[in-house]
mmCIF file of C-alpha atoms and ligand atoms in Angstrom:
data_model
loop_
_atom_site.group_PDB
_atom_site.id
_atom_site.type_symbol
_atom_site.label_atom_id
_atom_site.label_comp_id
_atom_site.label_asym_id
_atom_site.label_seq_id
_atom_site.Cartn_x
_atom_site.Cartn_y
_atom_site.Cartn_z
ATOM 1 C CA MET A 1 -24.665 10.583 22.005
ATOM 2 C CA ALA A 2 -21.367 11.920 21.062
ATOM 3 C CA GLU A 3 -21.224 13.160 17.159
ATOM 4 C CA ARG A 4 -18.813 10.393 15.153
ATOM 5 C CA THR A 5 -17.471 11.900 12.053
ATOM 6 C CA PRO A 6 -17.937 9.062 9.473
ATOM 7 C CA LEU A 7 -14.337 7.595 8.529
ATOM 8 C CA ILE A 8 -14.048 6.019 4.717
ATOM 9 C CA ALA A 9 -10.447 4.423 5.016
ATOM 10 C CA GLY A 10 -8.718 2.598 2.091
ATOM 11 C CA ASN A 11 -6.219 -0.219 2.751
ATOM 12 C CA TRP A 12 -3.980 -0.604 -0.435
ATOM 13 C CA LYS A 13 -2.684 -3.851 0.759
ATOM 14 C CA MET A 14 0.416 -4.796 -1.129
ATOM 15 C CA HIS A 15 -0.915 -3.216 -4.181
ATOM 16 C CA LYS A 16 0.372 0.086 -6.323
ATOM 17 C CA THR A 17 3.973 1.065 -7.097
ATOM 18 C CA GLY A 18 5.227 4.545 -6.093
ATOM 19 C CA PRO A 19 4.186 6.214 -9.288
ATOM 20 C CA GLU A 20 0.799 4.244 -9.617
ATOM 21 C CA ALA A 21 0.135 5.497 -6.120
ATOM 22 C CA VAL A 22 0.978 8.976 -6.866
ATOM 23 C CA GLN A 23 -1.445 8.590 -9.564
ATOM 24 C CA ALA A 24 -4.245 6.867 -7.719
ATOM 25 C CA ALA A 25 -3.714 9.577 -4.761
ATOM 26 C CA GLY A 26 -3.887 12.842 -7.174
ATOM 27 C CA GLU A 27 -7.287 11.554 -8.670
ATOM 28 C CA LEU A 28 -8.365 10.969 -5.086
ATOM 29 C CA VAL A 29 -7.721 14.310 -4.069
ATOM 30 C CA LYS A 30 -9.781 15.873 -7.129
ATOM 31 C CA LEU A 31 -12.621 13.463 -6.336
ATOM 32 C CA THR A 32 -13.276 13.922 -2.937
ATOM 33 C CA ALA A 33 -12.410 17.635 -2.240
ATOM 34 C CA ASP A 34 -16.263 18.271 -1.890
ATOM 35 C CA ALA A 35 -16.689 15.337 0.685
ATOM 36 C CA LYS A 36 -16.588 17.473 3.679
ATOM 37 C CA GLN A 37 -18.804 15.306 6.050
ATOM 38 C CA VAL A 38 -16.589 12.552 6.001
ATOM 39 C CA ASP A 39 -12.931 11.675 7.051
ATOM 40 C CA ILE A 40 -10.950 9.957 4.435
ATOM 41 C CA LEU A 41 -7.816 8.119 5.127
ATOM 42 C CA ILE A 42 -5.457 6.027 2.627
ATOM 43 C CA ALA A 43 -3.125 3.472 3.487
ATOM 44 C CA PRO A 44 -0.532 2.791 0.751
ATOM 45 C CA ALA A 45 2.493 0.325 0.685
ATOM 46 C CA PHE A 46 5.507 1.700 2.934
ATOM 47 C CA THR A 47 7.582 2.627 -0.394
ATOM 48 C CA SER A 48 4.607 5.205 -1.451
ATOM 49 C CA LEU A 49 4.181 6.728 1.593
ATOM 50 C CA ALA A 50 6.314 10.075 1.463
ATOM 51 C CA LEU A 51 5.729 9.954 -2.159
ATOM 52 C CA VAL A 52 1.817 10.351 -1.443
ATOM 53 C CA ALA A 53 2.174 12.539 1.572
ATOM 54 C CA GLU A 54 3.142 15.135 -0.660
ATOM 55 C CA ILE A 55 0.323 14.676 -3.044
ATOM 56 C CA LEU A 56 -2.092 15.000 0.003
ATOM 57 C CA GLU A 57 -0.695 17.735 1.243
ATOM 58 C CA GLY A 58 -3.484 20.516 1.654
ATOM 59 C CA SER A 59 -5.784 17.977 1.102
ATOM 60 C CA ARG A 60 -8.543 16.407 3.459
ATOM 61 C CA ILE A 61 -7.146 13.132 2.962
ATOM 62 C CA MET A 62 -5.247 11.298 5.668
ATOM 63 C CA LEU A 63 -2.359 9.190 5.298
ATOM 64 C CA ALA A 64 -1.628 5.833 7.242
ATOM 65 C CA GLY A 65 0.923 2.878 7.297
ATOM 66 C CA GLN A 66 -0.602 -0.618 7.156
ATOM 67 C CA ASN A 67 1.844 -1.861 10.026
ATOM 68 C CA MET A 68 4.841 -1.116 12.272
ATOM 69 C CA HIS A 69 7.334 -2.350 14.638
ATOM 70 C CA TRP A 70 6.965 -1.593 18.360
ATOM 71 C CA GLU A 71 10.440 -0.971 18.909
ATOM 72 C CA PRO A 72 11.724 2.937 18.048
ATOM 73 C CA LYS A 73 14.389 1.569 16.247
ATOM 74 C CA GLY A 74 17.593 -1.193 16.005
ATOM 75 C CA ALA A 75 18.387 -4.228 14.430
ATOM 76 C CA PHE A 76 14.758 -5.550 13.033
ATOM 77 C CA THR A 77 15.395 -5.753 9.489
ATOM 78 C CA GLY A 78 12.503 -5.174 7.159
ATOM 79 C CA GLU A 79 10.784 -2.926 9.865
ATOM 80 C CA VAL A 80 9.486 0.441 10.485
ATOM 81 C CA SER A 81 8.838 2.059 13.651
ATOM 82 C CA ALA A 82 6.158 4.834 14.512
ATOM 83 C CA ASP A 83 8.757 7.653 14.138
ATOM 84 C CA MET A 84 9.366 6.868 10.814
ATOM 85 C CA LEU A 85 5.629 6.569 9.775
ATOM 86 C CA LEU A 86 5.267 10.044 11.215
ATOM 87 C CA ALA A 87 8.363 11.376 9.367
ATOM 88 C CA ALA A 88 6.964 10.081 5.694
ATOM 89 C CA GLY A 89 3.789 11.821 6.458
ATOM 90 C CA CYS A 90 1.455 9.414 8.360
ATOM 91 C CA SER A 91 -0.986 10.244 11.209
ATOM 92 C CA HIS A 92 -2.364 6.639 11.478
ATOM 93 C CA VAL A 93 -1.454 2.979 11.347
ATOM 94 C CA ILE A 94 -3.292 -0.038 11.109
ATOM 95 C CA LEU A 95 -2.413 -2.665 13.794
ATOM 96 C CA GLY A 96 -3.243 -6.221 13.789
ATOM 97 C CA HIS A 97 -5.049 -6.621 10.205
ATOM 98 C CA SER A 98 -6.036 -10.347 9.874
ATOM 99 C CA GLU A 99 -3.676 -10.817 7.226
ATOM 100 C CA ARG A 100 -0.833 -9.786 9.422
ATOM 101 C CA ARG A 101 -2.265 -12.204 12.010
ATOM 102 C CA GLN A 102 -2.981 -14.941 9.379
ATOM 103 C CA PHE A 103 0.252 -14.697 7.238
ATOM 104 C CA PHE A 104 2.842 -13.069 9.703
ATOM 105 C CA GLY A 105 2.159 -14.440 13.036
ATOM 106 C CA GLU A 106 0.632 -11.126 14.719
ATOM 107 C CA THR A 107 -0.532 -11.991 18.043
ATOM 108 C CA ASP A 108 -2.662 -9.857 20.203
ATOM 109 C CA GLN A 109 0.239 -9.419 22.590
ATOM 110 C CA ASN A 110 2.282 -7.975 19.308
ATOM 111 C CA ILE A 111 -0.568 -5.799 18.280
ATOM 112 C CA ASN A 112 -0.684 -4.168 22.118
ATOM 113 C CA LYS A 113 3.061 -3.509 22.092
ATOM 114 C CA LYS A 114 2.715 -1.578 18.476
ATOM 115 C CA LEU A 115 -0.506 0.261 19.955
ATOM 116 C CA LYS A 116 1.376 1.438 22.844
ATOM 117 C CA SER A 117 4.435 2.305 20.742
ATOM 118 C CA ALA A 118 2.149 4.399 18.273
ATOM 119 C CA LEU A 119 0.444 5.952 21.115
ATOM 120 C CA ALA A 120 3.892 7.238 22.723
ATOM 121 C CA ALA A 121 4.826 8.552 19.252
ATOM 122 C CA GLY A 122 1.589 10.393 18.627
ATOM 123 C CA LEU A 123 0.585 8.539 16.003
ATOM 124 C CA LYS A 124 -3.160 7.218 15.932
ATOM 125 C CA SER A 125 -4.171 3.566 15.683
ATOM 126 C CA ILE A 126 -6.759 1.458 13.695
ATOM 127 C CA ILE A 127 -6.792 -1.777 15.621
ATOM 128 C CA CYS A 128 -8.789 -4.593 13.413
ATOM 129 C CA ILE A 129 -10.265 -7.434 15.075
ATOM 130 C CA GLY A 130 -12.629 -10.127 13.833
ATOM 131 C CA GLU A 131 -13.769 -13.727 13.621
ATOM 132 C CA SER A 132 -12.985 -16.268 11.044
ATOM 133 C CA GLU A 133 -15.473 -18.672 9.076
ATOM 134 C CA THR A 134 -14.852 -21.411 11.407
ATOM 135 C CA GLU A 135 -15.086 -19.405 14.655
ATOM 136 C CA ARG A 136 -18.491 -18.119 13.625
ATOM 137 C CA ASP A 137 -20.057 -21.180 12.691
ATOM 138 C CA GLU A 138 -19.266 -22.451 16.142
ATOM 139 C CA GLY A 139 -21.018 -19.727 17.968
ATOM 140 C CA LYS A 140 -17.454 -18.339 19.095
ATOM 141 C CA THR A 141 -17.631 -14.758 17.363
ATOM 142 C CA PHE A 142 -18.267 -12.789 20.645
ATOM 143 C CA SER A 143 -15.626 -14.527 22.765
ATOM 144 C CA VAL A 144 -12.978 -14.213 20.104
ATOM 145 C CA LEU A 145 -13.574 -10.687 19.826
ATOM 146 C CA ASP A 146 -13.475 -10.447 23.321
ATOM 147 C CA LYS A 147 -10.033 -11.963 23.510
ATOM 148 C CA GLN A 148 -8.909 -9.650 20.653
ATOM 149 C CA VAL A 149 -10.111 -6.551 22.169
ATOM 150 C CA GLN A 150 -9.020 -7.447 25.866
ATOM 151 C CA ASN A 151 -5.500 -8.546 24.969
ATOM 152 C CA GLY A 152 -5.037 -5.971 22.228
ATOM 153 C CA LEU A 153 -6.178 -2.730 24.136
ATOM 154 C CA LYS A 154 -4.704 -4.162 27.538
ATOM 155 C CA GLY A 155 -3.128 -1.362 29.625
ATOM 156 C CA LEU A 156 -4.729 1.566 27.851
ATOM 157 C CA PHE A 157 -6.465 4.595 29.844
ATOM 158 C CA SER A 158 -9.488 6.059 28.937
ATOM 159 C CA GLU A 159 -7.992 9.072 27.635
ATOM 160 C CA ASP A 160 -5.771 7.071 25.281
ATOM 161 C CA PHE A 161 -9.212 6.301 23.143
ATOM 162 C CA GLY A 162 -9.272 9.632 21.335
ATOM 163 C CA GLU A 163 -6.234 8.313 19.341
ATOM 164 C CA VAL A 164 -7.727 4.771 18.852
ATOM 165 C CA ILE A 165 -10.047 3.402 16.098
ATOM 166 C CA LEU A 166 -11.622 0.104 15.860
ATOM 167 C CA ALA A 167 -12.220 -1.859 12.642
ATOM 168 C CA TYR A 168 -14.476 -4.888 12.716
ATOM 169 C CA GLU A 169 -13.313 -7.036 9.828
ATOM 170 C CA PRO A 170 -14.967 -10.358 9.843
ATOM 171 C CA VAL A 171 -11.825 -12.660 8.384
ATOM 172 C CA TRP A 172 -14.599 -14.669 6.083
ATOM 173 C CA ALA A 173 -15.941 -11.244 4.723
ATOM 174 C CA ILE A 174 -12.358 -9.949 3.582
ATOM 175 C CA GLY A 175 -11.690 -10.412 -0.353
ATOM 176 C CA THR A 176 -14.281 -12.839 -0.342
ATOM 177 C CA GLY A 177 -17.277 -10.993 -2.102
ATOM 178 C CA LYS A 178 -19.224 -12.230 1.303
ATOM 179 C CA THR A 179 -20.162 -9.068 3.200
ATOM 180 C CA ALA A 180 -21.665 -9.111 6.654
ATOM 181 C CA THR A 181 -25.261 -8.092 6.565
ATOM 182 C CA SER A 182 -25.786 -4.527 7.823
ATOM 183 C CA GLN A 183 -27.605 -6.287 10.726
ATOM 184 C CA GLN A 184 -24.518 -8.632 11.399
ATOM 185 C CA ALA A 185 -22.362 -5.754 11.509
ATOM 186 C CA GLN A 186 -24.806 -3.507 13.809
ATOM 187 C CA GLN A 187 -24.952 -6.600 15.986
ATOM 188 C CA VAL A 188 -21.326 -6.913 16.662
ATOM 189 C CA HIS A 189 -20.769 -3.098 16.333
ATOM 190 C CA ALA A 190 -23.366 -2.661 19.271
ATOM 191 C CA TYR A 191 -21.815 -5.713 21.379
ATOM 192 C CA LEU A 192 -18.095 -3.975 21.036
ATOM 193 C CA ARG A 193 -19.586 -0.453 22.282
ATOM 194 C CA GLU A 194 -21.386 -2.275 25.012
ATOM 195 C CA GLN A 195 -18.001 -3.991 26.172
ATOM 196 C CA LEU A 196 -16.105 -1.101 25.536
ATOM 197 C CA ALA A 197 -18.508 1.022 27.838
ATOM 198 C CA LYS A 198 -18.210 -1.636 30.765
ATOM 199 C CA ALA A 199 -14.305 -1.381 30.683
ATOM 200 C CA TYR A 200 -13.686 2.188 29.658
ATOM 201 C CA GLY A 201 -16.900 4.116 30.582
ATOM 202 C CA LYS A 202 -19.701 5.605 28.415
ATOM 203 C CA THR A 203 -17.562 8.485 26.980
ATOM 204 C CA VAL A 204 -15.225 6.266 25.574
ATOM 205 C CA ALA A 205 -17.690 3.661 24.193
ATOM 206 C CA ASP A 206 -20.013 6.683 22.597
ATOM 207 C CA SER A 207 -16.927 8.545 21.183
ATOM 208 C CA ILE A 208 -14.605 5.801 19.793
ATOM 209 C CA ARG A 209 -15.245 5.007 15.810
ATOM 210 C CA ILE A 210 -15.909 1.649 14.801
ATOM 211 C CA LEU A 211 -15.302 0.711 11.390
ATOM 212 C CA TYR A 212 -16.666 -2.126 9.141
ATOM 213 C CA GLY A 213 -14.218 -3.890 6.663
ATOM 214 C CA GLY A 214 -14.844 -6.943 4.421
ATOM 215 C CA SER A 215 -16.058 -6.552 0.853
ATOM 216 C CA VAL A 216 -17.478 -3.177 0.951
ATOM 217 C CA LYS A 217 -18.414 -1.908 -2.421
ATOM 218 C CA PRO A 218 -20.591 1.241 -3.773
ATOM 219 C CA GLU A 219 -23.613 -1.103 -3.669
ATOM 220 C CA ASN A 220 -23.666 -1.845 0.049
ATOM 221 C CA ILE A 221 -21.829 1.161 1.696
ATOM 222 C CA ALA A 222 -24.711 2.784 2.293
ATOM 223 C CA GLU A 223 -26.941 0.236 4.084
ATOM 224 C CA LEU A 224 -23.770 -0.438 6.283
ATOM 225 C CA MET A 225 -23.320 3.191 6.882
ATOM 226 C CA ALA A 226 -27.115 3.629 8.088
ATOM 227 C CA MET A 227 -26.564 1.362 11.046
ATOM 228 C CA ASP A 228 -26.449 3.312 14.446
ATOM 229 C CA ASP A 229 -23.043 1.536 15.424
ATOM 230 C CA VAL A 230 -21.199 1.591 12.120
ATOM 231 C CA ASP A 231 -18.875 4.585 11.800
ATOM 232 C CA GLY A 232 -17.270 4.031 8.826
ATOM 233 C CA ALA A 233 -15.682 1.453 6.592
ATOM 234 C CA LEU A 234 -12.027 -0.079 5.898
ATOM 235 C CA VAL A 235 -12.000 -0.930 2.227
ATOM 236 C CA GLY A 236 -9.577 -3.271 0.498
ATOM 237 C CA GLY A 237 -10.375 -3.892 -2.932
ATOM 238 C CA ALA A 238 -12.865 -1.405 -3.609
ATOM 239 C CA SER A 239 -10.341 1.252 -2.651
ATOM 240 C CA LEU A 240 -7.691 0.656 -5.328
ATOM 241 C CA ASP A 241 -9.750 2.415 -8.166
ATOM 242 C CA PRO A 242 -9.897 6.005 -7.448
ATOM 243 C CA GLN A 243 -13.466 6.412 -9.137
ATOM 244 C CA THR A 244 -14.835 3.549 -6.859
ATOM 245 C CA PHE A 245 -13.464 4.648 -3.624
ATOM 246 C CA SER A 246 -14.667 8.214 -4.422
ATOM 247 C CA ARG A 247 -18.250 6.613 -4.708
ATOM 248 C CA LEU A 248 -17.580 5.114 -1.370
ATOM 249 C CA VAL A 249 -16.733 8.362 0.144
ATOM 250 C CA HIS A 250 -19.791 9.943 -1.490
ATOM 251 C CA TYR A 251 -22.105 7.189 -0.244
ATOM 252 C CA GLN A 252 -24.477 9.946 1.612
ATOM 253 C CA ASN A 253 -25.336 11.300 -2.054
HETATM 254 P P1 13P B 1 -11.756 -6.134 0.934
HETATM 255 O O1 13P B 1 -12.526 -4.823 1.004
HETATM 256 O O2 13P B 1 -11.152 -6.269 -0.312
HETATM 257 O O3 13P B 1 -12.580 -7.445 1.285
HETATM 258 O O4 13P B 1 -10.532 -5.977 2.131
HETATM 259 C C1 13P B 1 -11.052 -5.379 3.644
HETATM 260 C C2 13P B 1 -9.803 -5.399 4.172
HETATM 261 O O5 13P B 1 -9.144 -5.996 4.578
HETATM 262 C C3 13P B 1 -9.524 -4.100 4.725
HETATM 263 O O6 13P B 1 -8.488 -3.904 5.294
#
């Protein structure tokens, strides 16, 4: 089986001004300098990206945007393009976060356009998928995920998958303190890998990283990361404090 380097990613959402982000990033660089066995990424707000990029220079921490538009430029007030993220120092972009789907009307079709635009520009994507509480209760978890994956990744070729990371974030576990059990996460991740193997082949399925997101904390990360198919974490609340995020990065210790 392919070796998948664990990725611990912090999604700062709409938190931290530029100066606050610079301060936190500076602390993180120091606190995580020794963590060589994991990949580390943070996604600050757009207004902080270029400032934080300077702080991260020479460190192992990668930078991501939290969203982007699919068009390269134009009259799209309030939006940013893949090239703008790249020029601000990003290597990655988070696409299809459930908060974007829920509050900003993002659809799998939009996410698919964004993904293709990111790929064309040379930006790696973290594609978020996940079911709501009602969908889980109604036994629709797998059909919801199937739809999100099939439509979100439509038209991709096997060779594109080196630039794609999946993040399973059950909506009911985001910011709620309710974490999926490690068994629930493993069950879904294994299912996703199986579906990817069918659609894109075993090499893709074995090498793609699938992150878990939803109330990940220092207390539960080791158990989640011990699962065969959990390759990392996408962390919201617990990524905001550098000390806490550093504990997540050092989950193996
Ligand atoms: P929390 O870690 O705050 O639950 O948020 C998870 C998330 O949405 C990361 O993208």
